[in-house]
CSV table of C-alpha atoms in Angstrom, one decimal:
chain,number,residue,atom,x,y,z
A,39,MET,CA,87.9,-11.0,-45.7
A,40,ALA,CA,87.8,-11.2,-49.5
A,41,LYS,CA,86.9,-7.7,-51.1
A,42,PRO,CA,83.7,-7.8,-53.3
A,43,VAL,CA,84.3,-8.0,-57.0
A,44,PRO,CA,82.6,-5.0,-59.0
A,45,PRO,CA,80.5,-5.8,-61.8
A,46,ALA,CA,82.5,-6.2,-65.2
A,47,LEU,CA,81.9,-3.7,-68.1
A,48,ALA,CA,80.8,-5.4,-71.2
A,49,MET,CA,82.8,-5.4,-74.3
A,50,HIS,CA,82.0,-7.1,-77.7
A,51,LEU,CA,84.5,-9.0,-79.2
A,52,ASP,CA,85.8,-7.6,-82.6
A,53,ALA,CA,86.8,-10.3,-85.1
A,54,ALA,CA,89.0,-7.7,-87.0
A,55,GLY,CA,92.6,-9.0,-87.3
A,56,ILE,CA,91.9,-12.6,-87.1
A,57,THR,CA,93.3,-14.5,-89.8
A,58,LEU,CA,93.2,-18.2,-90.5
A,59,GLY,CA,95.4,-20.2,-92.6
A,60,GLY,CA,94.2,-22.6,-95.3
A,61,GLY,CA,94.0,-26.3,-94.9
A,62,LYS,CA,93.2,-28.2,-91.7
A,63,GLY,CA,92.8,-27.1,-88.3
A,64,LEU,CA,90.8,-24.2,-88.7
A,65,ALA,CA,88.8,-24.6,-85.6
A,66,ARG,CA,92.0,-25.0,-83.6
A,67,GLN,CA,93.4,-21.7,-85.2
A,68,LEU,CA,90.2,-20.0,-84.2
A,69,CYS,CA,90.2,-21.2,-80.6
A,70,LEU,CA,93.9,-20.2,-80.2
A,71,ALA,CA,93.1,-16.6,-81.6
A,72,LEU,CA,90.0,-16.4,-79.5
A,73,ARG,CA,91.9,-17.4,-76.4
A,74,GLN,CA,94.5,-14.7,-76.8
A,75,ARG,CA,92.0,-12.1,-77.1
A,76,ILE,CA,90.3,-13.2,-74.1
A,77,LEU,CA,93.6,-13.1,-71.9
A,78,ALA,CA,94.7,-9.8,-73.4
A,79,THR,CA,91.6,-8.2,-72.2
A,80,PRO,CA,91.8,-6.4,-69.0
A,81,ASP,CA,90.1,-8.2,-66.2
A,82,THR,CA,87.5,-5.4,-65.5
A,83,TYR,CA,85.8,-6.3,-68.8
A,84,ARG,CA,83.4,-9.0,-69.7
A,85,ILE,CA,83.8,-9.9,-73.3
A,86,LYS,CA,80.6,-10.8,-75.2
A,87,LEU,CA,81.4,-13.0,-78.1
A,88,PRO,CA,79.4,-13.0,-81.5
A,89,THR,CA,77.1,-15.5,-82.4
A,90,SER,CA,78.6,-18.5,-84.2
A,91,ARG,CA,76.7,-17.7,-87.4
A,92,SER,CA,78.0,-13.9,-87.5
A,93,LEU,CA,81.7,-14.9,-86.7
A,94,ALA,CA,81.5,-17.6,-89.4
A,95,LEU,CA,80.3,-15.0,-92.0
A,96,ALA,CA,82.9,-12.5,-90.9
A,97,LEU,CA,85.6,-15.1,-91.2
A,98,LYS,CA,84.4,-16.8,-94.2
A,99,VAL,CA,84.4,-20.1,-92.5
A,100,SER,CA,81.7,-22.8,-91.8
A,101,ARG,CA,79.5,-22.2,-88.7
A,102,ASN,CA,80.8,-25.8,-87.6
A,103,THR,CA,84.3,-24.6,-87.4
A,104,VAL,CA,83.2,-21.6,-85.0
A,105,VAL,CA,80.9,-24.0,-83.1
A,106,ARG,CA,83.9,-26.4,-82.5
A,107,ALA,CA,86.2,-23.5,-81.4
A,108,TYR,CA,83.5,-22.2,-79.1
A,109,GLU,CA,83.1,-25.7,-77.6
A,110,GLN,CA,86.8,-26.0,-76.8
A,111,LEU,CA,86.9,-22.7,-74.9
A,112,TYR,CA,83.8,-23.5,-73.1
A,113,ALA,CA,85.4,-26.9,-72.2
A,114,GLU,CA,88.7,-24.9,-70.8
A,115,GLY,CA,86.6,-22.6,-68.5
A,116,TYR,CA,87.3,-19.5,-70.9
A,117,ILE,CA,83.5,-19.0,-71.8
A,118,SER,CA,80.1,-19.4,-70.5
A,119,SER,CA,76.8,-19.1,-72.4
A,120,ARG,CA,73.2,-18.1,-70.8
A,121,ILE,CA,70.1,-18.9,-73.1
A,122,GLY,CA,68.8,-15.7,-74.4
A,123,ASP,CA,71.7,-13.6,-73.4
A,124,GLY,CA,74.4,-14.9,-75.4
A,125,THR,CA,78.1,-16.2,-75.1
A,126,TYR,CA,80.7,-14.3,-72.6
A,127,ALA,CA,84.2,-14.6,-71.3
A,128,ASP,CA,84.5,-13.1,-68.2
A,129,GLY,CA,87.8,-11.3,-67.8
A,130,LEU,CA,88.2,-11.9,-64.2
A,131,ALA,CA,87.7,-15.7,-64.5
A,132,ALA,CA,89.6,-16.6,-67.8
A,133,PRO,CA,93.2,-15.6,-66.7
A,134,VAL,CA,92.6,-17.8,-63.6
A,135,ALA,CA,91.4,-20.5,-65.5
A,136,ALA,CA,94.4,-20.5,-67.6
A,137,GLY,CA,96.6,-20.1,-64.7
A,138,LEU,CA,98.1,-16.8,-66.0
A,139,ALA,CA,96.5,-14.4,-63.5
A,140,ALA,CA,98.9,-11.7,-61.9
A,141,PRO,CA,101.8,-13.3,-60.5
A,142,ALA,CA,100.7,-15.4,-57.5
A,143,ALA,CA,102.8,-15.3,-54.2
A,144,VAL,CA,105.9,-17.4,-54.5
A,145,ALA,CA,105.0,-20.8,-53.3
A,146,PRO,CA,107.4,-22.4,-50.6
A,147,ALA,CA,110.3,-24.6,-52.3
A,148,MET,CA,109.5,-28.4,-52.1
A,149,GLN,CA,111.4,-30.4,-49.8
A,150,LEU,CA,114.0,-32.6,-51.6
A,151,SER,CA,113.9,-36.4,-51.2
A,152,SER,CA,117.1,-37.8,-50.0
A,153,MET,CA,117.3,-39.4,-53.5
A,154,GLN,CA,117.0,-35.9,-55.1
A,155,GLN,CA,119.8,-34.6,-52.9
A,156,ARG,CA,122.1,-37.6,-53.8
A,157,LEU,CA,121.2,-36.9,-57.5
A,158,SER,CA,122.5,-33.2,-57.1
A,159,GLY,CA,125.8,-34.5,-55.6
A,160,HIS,CA,126.3,-37.6,-57.9
A,161,GLU,CA,125.2,-36.8,-61.5
A,162,VAL,CA,125.9,-39.6,-63.9
A,163,ARG,CA,128.6,-38.4,-66.0
A,164,GLN,CA,127.2,-38.5,-69.4
A,165,ARG,CA,129.1,-39.7,-72.4
A,166,ARG,CA,130.8,-36.6,-73.9
A,167,PHE,CA,130.2,-37.8,-77.5
A,168,ASP,CA,126.9,-38.5,-79.6
A,169,GLY,CA,126.3,-39.4,-83.1
A,170,PRO,CA,127.9,-41.8,-85.4
A,171,PRO,CA,131.1,-43.7,-84.1
A,172,ARG,CA,134.3,-41.9,-84.6
A,173,ALA,CA,138.0,-42.6,-83.6
A,174,PHE,CA,138.7,-43.1,-80.7
A,175,ARG,CA,135.3,-43.2,-78.9
A,176,LEU,CA,135.2,-45.5,-75.8
A,177,GLY,CA,132.8,-48.2,-75.2
A,178,ILE,CA,132.0,-48.7,-78.8
A,179,PRO,CA,132.2,-52.3,-80.5
A,180,ALA,CA,132.4,-52.8,-84.2
A,181,TYR,CA,128.7,-52.4,-84.7
A,182,ASP,CA,129.2,-51.4,-88.3
A,183,LEU,CA,129.8,-55.3,-88.7
A,184,PHE,CA,126.1,-56.2,-87.1
A,185,PRO,CA,124.6,-58.8,-89.4
A,186,SER,CA,121.4,-56.5,-89.6
A,187,ALA,CA,120.0,-58.4,-92.3
A,188,ILE,CA,119.8,-61.7,-90.3
A,189,TRP,CA,118.4,-59.7,-87.4
A,190,ALA,CA,115.6,-58.2,-89.4
A,191,ARG,CA,114.7,-61.5,-90.7
A,192,LEU,CA,114.5,-63.0,-87.2
A,193,GLN,CA,112.4,-60.1,-86.0
A,194,GLY,CA,110.1,-60.5,-89.1
A,195,ASN,CA,109.7,-64.3,-88.3
A,196,PHE,CA,109.0,-63.4,-84.6
A,197,TRP,CA,106.0,-61.1,-85.4
A,198,ARG,CA,104.7,-63.1,-88.2
A,199,HIS,CA,104.2,-65.9,-85.8
A,200,ALA,CA,104.4,-64.2,-82.5
A,201,PRO,CA,103.1,-66.9,-80.0
A,202,LEU,CA,100.3,-65.5,-77.8
A,203,ALA,CA,102.0,-66.6,-74.6
A,204,GLN,CA,104.7,-64.1,-75.5
A,205,MET,CA,102.3,-61.2,-75.9
A,206,GLY,CA,101.3,-60.7,-72.4
A,207,TYR,CA,103.1,-60.5,-69.1
A,208,GLY,CA,106.2,-62.5,-68.7
A,209,ASP,CA,108.6,-63.7,-66.1
A,210,ALA,CA,110.2,-60.9,-64.4
A,211,ALA,CA,113.6,-63.0,-64.9
A,212,GLY,CA,113.0,-62.9,-68.6
A,213,ASN,CA,112.6,-65.2,-71.6
A,214,LEU,CA,113.3,-68.7,-70.3
A,215,ARG,CA,114.9,-70.1,-73.5
A,216,LEU,CA,117.1,-67.1,-73.8
A,217,ARG,CA,118.3,-67.9,-70.0
A,218,GLU,CA,118.7,-71.3,-70.9
A,219,LEU,CA,121.0,-70.5,-74.0
A,220,ILE,CA,123.1,-67.7,-72.0
A,221,ALA,CA,123.6,-70.5,-69.2
A,222,ALA,CA,125.1,-72.8,-71.8
A,223,TYR,CA,127.1,-70.2,-73.2
A,224,LEU,CA,128.7,-69.2,-70.1
A,225,ARG,CA,129.4,-72.6,-69.4
A,226,GLN,CA,131.0,-73.2,-72.7
A,227,ALA,CA,132.7,-69.9,-73.2
A,228,ARG,CA,133.7,-68.4,-69.8
A,229,GLY,CA,133.7,-71.5,-67.7
A,230,LEU,CA,130.9,-70.3,-65.4
A,231,ALA,CA,128.5,-73.4,-64.6
A,232,CYS,CA,125.2,-71.6,-63.5
A,233,GLU,CA,121.5,-72.7,-63.9
A,234,PRO,CA,118.9,-70.7,-66.1
A,235,SER,CA,117.0,-69.9,-62.9
A,236,GLN,CA,120.0,-67.8,-61.7
A,237,ILE,CA,120.0,-65.5,-64.5
A,238,MET,CA,117.9,-62.4,-65.0
A,239,ILE,CA,117.8,-60.5,-68.1
A,240,THR,CA,118.3,-57.0,-67.9
A,241,ALA,CA,118.3,-53.7,-69.9
A,242,GLY,CA,122.2,-53.8,-70.3
A,243,ALA,CA,124.9,-53.9,-67.7
A,244,GLN,CA,124.1,-50.4,-66.1
A,245,HIS,CA,120.7,-51.6,-65.3
A,246,GLY,CA,122.0,-54.8,-63.7
A,247,ILE,CA,124.4,-52.7,-61.5
A,248,ALA,CA,121.6,-50.3,-60.4
A,249,LEU,CA,119.3,-53.3,-59.6
A,250,CYS,CA,122.1,-54.8,-57.4
A,251,ALA,CA,122.6,-51.4,-55.8
A,252,GLN,CA,119.0,-51.0,-55.1
A,253,LEU,CA,118.5,-54.4,-53.5
A,254,LEU,CA,121.7,-55.0,-51.5
A,255,LEU,CA,122.8,-51.5,-50.3
A,256,ASP,CA,121.5,-49.2,-47.4
A,257,VAL,CA,122.2,-45.5,-47.0
A,258,GLY,CA,125.7,-45.3,-45.5
A,259,ASP,CA,127.0,-48.7,-46.5
A,260,LYS,CA,130.6,-48.6,-48.0
A,261,VAL,CA,131.7,-49.9,-51.2
A,262,VAL,CA,135.1,-50.5,-52.5
A,263,MET,CA,136.0,-49.8,-56.2
A,264,GLU,CA,138.9,-49.7,-58.5
A,265,ASN,CA,140.0,-46.1,-58.9
A,266,PRO,CA,140.1,-44.9,-61.5
A,267,CYS,CA,136.8,-46.6,-62.2
A,268,TYR,CA,133.6,-46.9,-64.6
A,269,PRO,CA,131.8,-43.9,-63.7
A,270,ALA,CA,128.3,-44.8,-64.3
A,271,ALA,CA,128.8,-48.0,-61.9
A,272,ALA,CA,130.1,-45.4,-59.4
A,273,SER,CA,127.1,-43.1,-59.9
A,274,ALA,CA,124.5,-46.1,-59.6
A,275,LEU,CA,126.2,-47.2,-56.3
A,276,ALA,CA,126.2,-43.6,-55.0
A,277,LEU,CA,122.6,-43.0,-55.6
A,278,SER,CA,121.9,-45.9,-53.3
A,279,GLY,CA,123.5,-43.8,-50.8
A,280,ALA,CA,126.6,-45.7,-50.5
A,281,GLN,CA,130.1,-44.4,-49.6
A,282,LEU,CA,132.5,-45.2,-52.4
A,283,VAL,CA,136.0,-46.1,-51.2
A,284,GLY,CA,138.7,-46.1,-54.2
A,285,ILE,CA,141.5,-48.8,-54.2
A,286,GLY,CA,144.4,-48.2,-56.2
A,287,LEU,CA,145.6,-50.2,-59.2
A,288,ASP,CA,148.9,-51.5,-60.4
A,289,GLN,CA,149.9,-54.0,-63.2
A,290,ASP,CA,147.9,-56.9,-61.5
A,291,GLY,CA,144.7,-54.7,-61.1
A,292,MET,CA,143.0,-53.7,-57.9
A,293,ASP,CA,145.6,-53.7,-54.9
A,294,THR,CA,143.8,-56.2,-52.9
A,295,SER,CA,146.1,-55.8,-49.8
A,296,GLN,CA,144.4,-52.6,-48.9
A,297,LEU,CA,141.0,-54.6,-48.5
A,298,ALA,CA,142.1,-55.3,-45.0
A,299,GLN,CA,141.6,-51.6,-44.0
A,300,HIS,CA,137.9,-51.9,-45.4
A,301,GLY,CA,136.5,-54.9,-43.5
A,302,ASP,CA,133.2,-52.8,-42.8
A,303,CYS,CA,132.5,-52.6,-46.5
A,304,ARG,CA,128.9,-54.1,-47.7
A,305,MET,CA,130.1,-54.6,-51.4
A,306,ALA,CA,133.1,-54.6,-53.9
A,307,TYR,CA,132.5,-53.5,-57.6
A,308,VAL,CA,135.2,-54.8,-60.0
A,309,THR,CA,136.0,-55.2,-63.7
A,310,PRO,CA,138.6,-58.0,-63.3
A,311,SER,CA,138.9,-59.4,-66.9
A,312,HIS,CA,139.7,-55.9,-68.3
A,313,GLN,CA,139.7,-53.1,-65.8
A,314,TYR,CA,137.7,-50.2,-67.0
A,315,PRO,CA,139.4,-47.7,-67.9
A,316,VAL,CA,143.2,-48.6,-67.3
A,317,GLY,CA,142.9,-52.2,-69.1
A,318,VAL,CA,145.0,-54.1,-66.7
A,319,THR,CA,143.6,-57.8,-65.7
A,320,LEU,CA,143.1,-58.8,-62.2
A,321,SER,CA,145.6,-61.7,-61.4
A,322,LEU,CA,144.4,-65.0,-60.2
A,323,ALA,CA,146.1,-64.7,-56.6
A,324,ARG,CA,144.3,-61.3,-56.3
A,325,ARG,CA,141.0,-62.8,-57.2
A,326,LEU,CA,141.4,-65.6,-54.6
A,327,GLU,CA,142.3,-62.8,-52.1
A,328,LEU,CA,139.3,-60.8,-53.2
A,329,LEU,CA,136.8,-63.7,-52.6
A,330,ALA,CA,138.4,-64.7,-49.4
A,331,TRP,CA,138.0,-60.9,-48.1
A,332,ALA,CA,134.1,-61.2,-49.0
A,333,GLU,CA,133.8,-64.3,-47.2
A,334,ARG,CA,135.6,-63.0,-44.1
A,335,CYS,CA,133.5,-59.8,-44.3
A,336,ASN,CA,130.3,-61.0,-45.3
A,337,SER,CA,130.5,-58.8,-48.3
A,338,TRP,CA,129.1,-59.0,-52.0
A,339,ILE,CA,130.9,-58.7,-55.2
A,340,ILE,CA,130.0,-57.1,-58.6
A,341,GLU,CA,131.7,-58.7,-61.2
A,342,ASP,CA,131.4,-56.6,-64.4
A,343,ASP,CA,132.6,-58.5,-67.3
A,344,TYR,CA,131.4,-55.8,-69.9
A,345,ASP,CA,133.9,-57.1,-72.7
A,346,GLY,CA,135.2,-60.6,-71.8
A,347,GLU,CA,134.6,-61.9,-75.1
A,348,TYR,CA,137.5,-59.8,-76.4
A,349,ARG,CA,140.6,-61.8,-75.5
A,350,TYR,CA,143.4,-61.5,-78.2
A,351,ASP,CA,146.3,-63.1,-76.6
A,352,GLY,CA,146.8,-66.0,-74.2
A,353,THR,CA,144.1,-67.8,-72.2
A,354,PRO,CA,141.5,-65.7,-70.2
A,355,LEU,CA,141.3,-66.3,-66.7
A,356,ALA,CA,138.1,-67.8,-65.2
A,357,PRO,CA,135.8,-65.1,-63.8
A,358,LEU,CA,135.4,-64.6,-60.4
A,359,ALA,CA,132.1,-66.0,-60.2
A,360,ALA,CA,133.5,-69.5,-61.5
A,361,LEU,CA,135.9,-69.3,-58.6
A,362,ASP,CA,133.2,-68.4,-56.1
A,363,HIS,CA,132.2,-71.3,-53.4
A,364,GLY,CA,130.5,-68.9,-50.8
A,365,ALA,CA,127.8,-67.5,-53.2
A,366,ARG,CA,129.1,-63.8,-52.9
A,367,VAL,CA,129.5,-62.9,-56.5
A,368,LEU,CA,126.9,-61.3,-58.9
A,369,TYR,CA,128.0,-61.4,-62.3
A,370,VAL,CA,127.0,-58.7,-65.1
A,371,GLY,CA,126.9,-59.5,-68.7
A,372,THR,CA,126.0,-57.5,-71.8
A,373,PHE,CA,125.1,-58.0,-75.2
A,374,SER,CA,125.9,-54.3,-75.9
A,375,LYS,CA,129.5,-55.0,-76.6
A,376,ILE,CA,128.8,-57.7,-79.1
A,377,ALA,CA,125.8,-56.4,-80.8
A,378,PHE,CA,125.0,-52.7,-80.4
A,379,PRO,CA,124.5,-50.7,-77.4
A,380,GLY,CA,120.9,-49.4,-78.6
A,381,LEU,CA,119.7,-53.2,-78.2
A,382,ARG,CA,119.9,-52.5,-74.4
A,383,LEU,CA,119.9,-56.5,-73.4
A,384,GLY,CA,122.1,-57.7,-70.5
A,385,TYR,CA,122.0,-60.0,-67.8
A,386,LEU,CA,122.7,-60.9,-64.4
A,387,VAL,CA,124.0,-64.2,-63.0
A,388,LEU,CA,122.8,-64.3,-59.3
A,389,PRO,CA,123.6,-66.6,-56.1
A,390,SER,CA,120.5,-68.8,-55.9
A,391,LYS,CA,119.7,-67.2,-52.5
A,392,LEU,CA,119.3,-63.9,-54.0
A,393,VAL,CA,116.9,-65.0,-57.0
A,394,PRO,CA,113.4,-64.5,-55.4
A,395,ALA,CA,114.4,-61.2,-53.9
A,396,PHE,CA,115.8,-59.8,-57.4
A,397,GLY,CA,112.7,-61.2,-58.9
A,398,ALA,CA,110.2,-59.4,-56.5
A,399,LEU,CA,112.1,-56.2,-57.1
A,400,ARG,CA,112.1,-56.5,-60.8
A,401,ALA,CA,108.2,-57.3,-61.0
A,402,MET,CA,107.7,-54.0,-59.0
A,403,GLY,CA,109.9,-52.0,-61.4
A,404,ASP,CA,109.7,-52.3,-65.1
A,405,ARG,CA,108.2,-55.8,-64.6
A,406,HIS,CA,110.3,-57.6,-67.5
A,407,PRO,CA,112.4,-57.2,-70.7
A,408,ALA,CA,110.6,-56.5,-74.0
A,409,ALA,CA,109.6,-59.7,-75.2
A,410,ALA,CA,110.4,-59.5,-78.8
A,411,ASP,CA,114.1,-58.5,-78.4
A,412,GLN,CA,114.5,-61.2,-76.0
A,413,ALA,CA,112.9,-64.0,-78.4
A,414,VAL,CA,114.9,-62.7,-81.4
A,415,MET,CA,118.3,-62.7,-79.3
A,416,ALA,CA,117.5,-66.6,-78.2
A,417,GLU,CA,116.9,-67.3,-81.9
A,418,PHE,CA,120.0,-65.5,-82.9
A,419,ILE,CA,122.1,-67.6,-80.4
A,420,ALA,CA,120.4,-70.9,-81.0
A,421,ALA,CA,120.8,-70.7,-84.9
A,422,GLY,CA,124.6,-70.2,-84.4
A,423,HIS,CA,124.6,-66.6,-85.4
A,424,PHE,CA,125.9,-65.3,-82.0
A,425,GLN,CA,129.0,-67.3,-81.8
A,426,ARG,CA,129.8,-66.7,-85.5
A,427,HIS,CA,129.4,-62.8,-84.8
A,428,ILE,CA,131.5,-62.9,-81.8
A,429,ARG,CA,134.5,-64.5,-83.7
A,430,ARG,CA,134.1,-62.0,-86.6
A,431,MET,CA,133.9,-58.9,-84.0
A,432,ARG,CA,137.0,-60.4,-82.3
A,433,ARG,CA,139.0,-60.4,-85.6
A,434,ALA,CA,137.9,-56.9,-86.5
A,435,SER,CA,138.9,-55.6,-83.2
A,436,ARG,CA,142.1,-57.2,-83.2
A,437,SER,CA,142.9,-56.0,-86.8
A,438,ARG,CA,141.9,-52.4,-85.7
A,439,ARG,CA,143.9,-52.6,-82.4
A,440,ASP,CA,146.9,-53.8,-84.6
A,441,VAL,CA,146.5,-50.9,-87.0
A,442,LEU,CA,146.4,-48.4,-84.1
A,443,LEU,CA,149.4,-49.8,-82.4
A,444,ALA,CA,151.5,-49.9,-85.8
A,445,GLY,CA,150.4,-46.3,-86.8
A,446,TRP,CA,151.0,-44.8,-83.4
A,447,ALA,CA,154.6,-46.2,-82.8
A,448,PRO,CA,156.4,-44.1,-85.6
A,449,LEU,CA,154.3,-41.0,-84.8
A,450,PHE,CA,154.3,-40.7,-81.0
A,451,GLY,CA,155.8,-44.0,-79.7
A,452,ALA,CA,159.0,-42.3,-78.3
A,453,GLN,CA,157.0,-39.7,-76.2
A,454,LEU,CA,153.8,-41.4,-75.5
A,455,PRO,CA,154.5,-45.2,-75.8
A,456,LEU,CA,151.2,-47.5,-75.9
A,457,PRO,CA,150.9,-50.3,-73.4
A,458,ARG,CA,150.5,-54.0,-74.5
A,459,VAL,CA,146.8,-54.4,-75.3
A,460,ALA,CA,145.7,-58.2,-74.7
A,461,ALA,CA,142.1,-57.8,-74.5
A,462,GLY,CA,139.2,-55.3,-74.6
A,463,LEU,CA,138.1,-52.5,-76.7
A,464,HIS,CA,140.1,-49.7,-75.4
A,465,LEU,CA,143.6,-48.9,-74.1
A,466,SER,CA,145.0,-46.4,-71.7
A,467,LEU,CA,148.4,-44.7,-71.6
A,468,SER,CA,149.8,-42.6,-68.7
A,469,LEU,CA,151.0,-39.0,-69.1
A,470,SER,CA,153.5,-37.0,-66.9
A,471,SER,CA,151.0,-34.1,-65.7
A,472,PRO,CA,147.3,-33.2,-65.6
A,473,GLU,CA,148.4,-30.0,-67.5
A,474,GLN,CA,149.8,-32.4,-70.5
A,475,GLU,CA,146.3,-34.3,-70.4
A,476,ALA,CA,144.5,-31.3,-70.6
A,477,GLU,CA,146.5,-29.7,-73.4
A,478,LEU,CA,146.7,-33.1,-75.7
A,479,VAL,CA,142.8,-33.9,-75.2
A,480,ALA,CA,141.9,-30.2,-76.1
A,481,LYS,CA,144.1,-30.4,-79.1
A,482,ALA,CA,142.7,-33.9,-80.4
A,483,LEU,CA,138.9,-32.5,-80.0
A,484,ALA,CA,139.7,-29.3,-81.8
A,485,ALA,CA,140.9,-31.6,-84.7
A,486,GLY,CA,137.9,-33.9,-84.4
A,487,VAL,CA,139.3,-36.9,-82.8
A,488,GLU,CA,137.4,-38.3,-79.5
A,489,ILE,CA,139.9,-38.8,-76.9
A,490,ASN,CA,139.0,-39.2,-72.9
A,491,PRO,CA,141.2,-37.9,-70.2
A,492,LEU,CA,142.0,-40.6,-67.7
A,493,SER,CA,141.2,-38.0,-65.0
A,494,ARG,CA,137.4,-38.3,-65.9
A,495,PHE,CA,137.4,-41.8,-64.2
A,496,HIS,CA,138.8,-40.8,-60.9
A,497,LEU,CA,136.3,-41.2,-57.8
A,498,PRO,CA,136.1,-37.5,-56.9
A,499,GLY,CA,138.2,-36.6,-53.9
A,500,GLN,CA,140.0,-39.6,-53.5
A,501,ALA,CA,143.7,-40.4,-54.1
A,502,VAL,CA,144.8,-42.2,-57.2
A,503,ASN,CA,148.2,-44.0,-57.6
A,504,PRO,CA,150.8,-41.7,-59.6
A,505,PRO,CA,150.6,-43.6,-62.8
A,506,HIS,CA,146.8,-43.0,-63.3
A,507,ARG,CA,146.8,-39.6,-62.1
A,508,ALA,CA,146.8,-38.3,-65.7
A,509,GLY,CA,146.4,-40.0,-69.2
A,510,LEU,CA,144.6,-40.7,-72.0
A,511,THR,CA,141.8,-43.3,-73.0
A,512,LEU,CA,141.3,-44.3,-76.6
A,513,GLY,CA,138.6,-46.8,-78.0
A,514,PHE,CA,140.0,-48.7,-81.0
A,515,ALA,CA,137.1,-51.0,-82.1
A,516,GLY,CA,134.4,-48.5,-83.2
A,517,VAL,CA,135.8,-47.5,-86.9
A,518,ASN,CA,137.4,-49.2,-89.5
A,519,GLU,CA,141.2,-49.3,-90.0
A,520,ALA,CA,141.0,-46.5,-92.5
A,521,ALA,CA,139.4,-44.2,-90.2
A,522,ILE,CA,141.8,-45.0,-87.4
A,523,GLY,CA,144.7,-43.8,-90.0
A,524,HIS,CA,143.1,-40.7,-91.0
A,525,ALA,CA,142.7,-40.0,-87.1
A,526,LEU,CA,146.2,-40.6,-86.4
A,527,ARG,CA,147.3,-38.1,-89.2
A,528,LEU,CA,144.8,-35.5,-87.6
A,529,LEU,CA,146.3,-36.1,-84.2
A,530,GLN,CA,149.9,-35.8,-85.8
A,531,GLN,CA,149.1,-32.4,-87.1
A,532,ALA,CA,147.2,-31.3,-84.0
A,533,TRP,CA,150.0,-32.4,-81.5
A,534,ASN,CA,152.9,-31.6,-84.1
């Protein structure tokens, strides 16, 4: 039974010591000051506040300022008034109203959902570096060359003449014109024949991978991945409750001969055009073997073609999706590596049978992508700017690659030879031991050069082929040739 509350002793509030700064917000300042006085008063006392007129005279402010402060305190439950008796703050009630009473009993711990539990074990390994691009940051294109003036003009045109139809809710799959243009681009540039109805616009490649995991995987399903791998994709798949199975790499990409041991896997995730992070290309024979495995085991394949536009030597192989006759491949594309990562635009090319389910899932999530950026990207492509920009970016990335290779050879080539780089925006080289890896990375970072250890991309707790147990990964496209030369000189001093 609750103990009776004794009557509180009355205490008049003294305005001495309350000072209000000049300018705006006097009522808010006074409200905060009075609230602090009320909360600091022992709960055995009731505080009687002065009339609004007398407090205004004491503080040399308008009466309206005091009235507004009192009204806010009244709304928050700190004070009450009775006609003919005045305005009071009850010491017993005020701390409770603020949630600042004496420490309450410790509440029982909330039970974690299965998703929260998986998050605690599979945190996304955030990028190590922020701020403007520096050598040799991974995953960054030459977005210093992005035609911002053209993009700004197209944005301005959209908002000056924005169609009302694009100002409301749109198709969950995205802007139809943009999907038509992407389908035409993929047919022409990647040899991938698809219909606009198969394309869904996403907020980048990572969003597309997460949608695939959410829709196609159940808790406990197994997913085969290259190892080393793209950590963010591994995290997205693991958060669905999947068990990740690492498959080693060699000079021809994922060792598909190991797939025979994993006939119970629901899905495979691969980066066949330019493996992330090692950089090898999956051979045609292995692409066909992977497709046959998916057909035989009734499995899905996520093909992440994150930097397929960057091919410097030879003819690129056809995407897995272009070779797929069993409707098993979900193709992930992105504009981040051609435009800039902050744009957050990508796309999925889906087997036709999955289109309705993906549309329903998307409609119940973020509904659809932002209309303006889609419309502007569609115009950017339709006007020919996109293809011109791809050619410019490819030339710039090739030039930056060449400067890195040429500058590296006389400095470190004898001890740390670089591989041939036929595609992509980064390269990877093997080292003899994890200790050497840790030493070189630490010295580079101390010198202001951003280098990632290859071990960062290992699947936790799984074996990795010896050439990939330790190494360095360097992005070469994000900064210009002069910055690359400067970074090499810093490395020479750091590594001596």
